[in-house]
PDB file of C-alpha atoms in Angstrom:
ATOM      1  CA  UNK Q  17       0.161   0.051  -0.301  1.00 77.00           C
ATOM      2  CA  UNK Q  18       0.988   3.309  -1.113  1.00 87.00           C
ATOM      3  CA  UNK Q  19       0.472   6.928   1.557  1.00 87.00           C
ATOM      4  CA  UNK Q  20      -0.209   9.971  -0.131  1.00 92.00           C
ATOM      5  CA  UNK Q  21      -0.470  13.065   1.925  1.00 89.00           C
ATOM      6  CA  UNK Q  22      -1.548  16.185   1.089  1.00 92.00           C
ATOM      7  CA  UNK Q  23      -1.563  18.388   4.278  1.00 88.00           C
ATOM      8  CA  UNK Q  24      -4.044  20.680   3.956  1.00 88.00           C
ATOM      9  CA  UNK Q  25      -5.157  22.752   6.161  1.00 88.00           C
ATOM     10  CA  UNK Q  26      -1.740  22.639   7.187  1.00 86.00           C
ATOM     11  CA  UNK Q  27      -0.808  22.718  10.711  1.00 86.00           C
ATOM     12  CA  UNK Q  28       2.034  23.058  12.770  1.00 81.00           C
ATOM     13  CA  UNK Q  29       2.105  19.280  14.038  1.00 82.00           C
ATOM     14  CA  UNK Q  30       2.243  17.957  10.779  1.00 84.00           C
ATOM     15  CA  UNK Q  31       5.810  18.540  10.623  1.00 81.00           C
ATOM     16  CA  UNK Q  32       6.421  15.857  13.582  1.00 80.00           C
ATOM     17  CA  UNK Q  33       3.826  13.486  11.714  1.00 80.00           C
ATOM     18  CA  UNK Q  34       4.877  13.268   8.419  1.00 80.00           C
ATOM     19  CA  UNK Q  35       8.112  11.801   9.621  1.00 77.00           C
ATOM     20  CA  UNK Q  36       6.438   9.157  11.755  1.00 77.00           C
ATOM     21  CA  UNK Q  37       3.741   8.317   8.912  1.00 79.00           C
ATOM     22  CA  UNK Q  38       5.697   7.060   6.084  1.00 82.00           C
ATOM     23  CA  UNK Q  39       4.437   8.888   3.526  1.00 86.00           C
ATOM     24  CA  UNK Q  40       5.259   7.677   0.153  1.00 89.00           C
ATOM     25  CA  UNK Q  41       3.964  10.799  -1.879  1.00 93.00           C
ATOM     26  CA  UNK Q  42       3.775  14.392   0.114  1.00 94.00           C
ATOM     27  CA  UNK Q  43       1.324  16.855  -2.268  1.00 96.00           C
ATOM     28  CA  UNK Q  44       1.502  20.400  -1.445  1.00 95.00           C
ATOM     29  CA  UNK Q  45       1.806  23.967  -2.774  1.00 96.00           C
ATOM     30  CA  UNK Q  46       3.783  26.570  -2.354  1.00 94.00           C
ATOM     31  CA  UNK Q  47       2.012  28.066   1.018  1.00 93.00           C
ATOM     32  CA  UNK Q  48       2.424  24.716   2.261  1.00 93.00           C
ATOM     33  CA  UNK Q  49       5.907  24.082   1.374  1.00 93.00           C
ATOM     34  CA  UNK Q  50       6.979  27.836   3.091  1.00 91.00           C
ATOM     35  CA  UNK Q  51       5.213  26.551   6.086  1.00 90.00           C
ATOM     36  CA  UNK Q  52       7.120  23.072   6.305  1.00 89.00           C
ATOM     37  CA  UNK Q  53      10.456  24.252   5.452  1.00 88.00           C
ATOM     38  CA  UNK Q  54      10.329  28.272   6.343  1.00 83.00           C
ATOM     39  CA  UNK Q  55      14.552  29.362   6.631  1.00 83.00           C
ATOM     40  CA  UNK Q  56      15.495  28.074   2.765  1.00 83.00           C
ATOM     41  CA  UNK Q  57      15.410  30.563  -0.068  1.00 81.00           C
ATOM     42  CA  UNK Q  58      14.197  29.087  -3.409  1.00 87.00           C
ATOM     43  CA  UNK Q  59      11.528  25.985  -4.099  1.00 90.00           C
ATOM     44  CA  UNK Q  60      14.809  23.308  -5.254  1.00 90.00           C
ATOM     45  CA  UNK Q  61      16.757  23.916  -1.935  1.00 91.00           C
ATOM     46  CA  UNK Q  62      13.085  23.547   0.273  1.00 93.00           C
ATOM     47  CA  UNK Q  63      12.108  20.127  -1.564  1.00 93.00           C
ATOM     48  CA  UNK Q  64      16.074  18.742  -1.368  1.00 92.00           C
ATOM     49  CA  UNK Q  65      15.309  19.661   2.604  1.00 91.00           C
ATOM     50  CA  UNK Q  66      12.446  17.665   2.824  1.00 90.00           C
ATOM     51  CA  UNK Q  67      13.667  14.575   1.443  1.00 91.00           C
ATOM     52  CA  UNK Q  68      16.582  14.977   3.682  1.00 91.00           C
ATOM     53  CA  UNK Q  69      14.887  15.514   6.473  1.00 88.00           C
ATOM     54  CA  UNK Q  70      11.707  14.044   6.093  1.00 88.00           C
ATOM     55  CA  UNK Q  71      12.685  10.957   4.178  1.00 89.00           C
ATOM     56  CA  UNK Q  72      10.396  11.366   1.364  1.00 91.00           C
ATOM     57  CA  UNK Q  73      11.360   9.723  -1.897  1.00 92.00           C
ATOM     58  CA  UNK Q  74       8.561  11.767  -3.607  1.00 95.00           C
ATOM     59  CA  UNK Q  75       7.092  15.879  -3.514  1.00 96.00           C
ATOM     60  CA  UNK Q  76       4.532  17.180  -5.453  1.00 97.00           C
ATOM     61  CA  UNK Q  77       4.613  20.741  -5.630  1.00 97.00           C
ATOM     62  CA  UNK Q  78       1.448  22.522  -6.581  1.00 97.00           C
ATOM     63  CA  UNK Q  79       2.281  25.433  -8.524  1.00 97.00           C
ATOM     64  CA  UNK Q  80      -1.970  26.587  -9.962  1.00 96.00           C
ATOM     65  CA  UNK Q  81      -2.095  27.601 -13.442  1.00 97.00           C
ATOM     66  CA  UNK Q  82       1.548  27.212 -13.404  1.00 97.00           C
ATOM     67  CA  UNK Q  83       1.323  23.382 -12.979  1.00 97.00           C
ATOM     68  CA  UNK Q  84       3.265  21.222 -10.671  1.00 98.00           C
ATOM     69  CA  UNK Q  85       6.934  20.348 -10.169  1.00 97.00           C
ATOM     70  CA  UNK Q  86       7.757  16.197  -9.351  1.00 97.00           C
ATOM     71  CA  UNK Q  87      10.990  15.901  -6.922  1.00 97.00           C
ATOM     72  CA  UNK Q  88      12.139  12.897  -6.763  1.00 96.00           C
ATOM     73  CA  UNK Q  89      15.067  11.665  -4.118  1.00 93.00           C
ATOM     74  CA  UNK Q  90      18.448  11.963  -6.082  1.00 91.00           C
ATOM     75  CA  UNK Q  91      16.787  13.161  -9.746  1.00 93.00           C
ATOM     76  CA  UNK Q  92      16.166  16.761 -10.748  1.00 92.00           C
ATOM     77  CA  UNK Q  93      13.190  18.100 -10.342  1.00 94.00           C
ATOM     78  CA  UNK Q  94      10.412  17.666 -13.261  1.00 96.00           C
ATOM     79  CA  UNK Q  95       8.132  20.781 -14.018  1.00 97.00           C
ATOM     80  CA  UNK Q  96       4.862  19.796 -15.735  1.00 97.00           C
ATOM     81  CA  UNK Q  97       2.655  22.629 -16.735  1.00 97.00           C
ATOM     82  CA  UNK Q  98      -0.691  22.939 -16.519  1.00 95.00           C
ATOM     83  CA  UNK Q  99      -3.087  22.434 -18.956  1.00 89.00           C
TER      84      UNK Q  99
END
């Protein structure tokens, strides 16, 4: 079984729960990313931090009308345009 988590609406305790929940795929938006990883500049650094600190293999960052970014541990992020 796979676990997909969309932390909306974001709550403070999610950071702790993500580490222990064995999440396979985290799907979040730019605001939620900033709440989870507030001290980094730039999405690439924030996504890399999620992989490293939270042990996530895959993250999808939704960008509204700009599409989304698929980030996999150890690979370059892939931007998918909205359609």
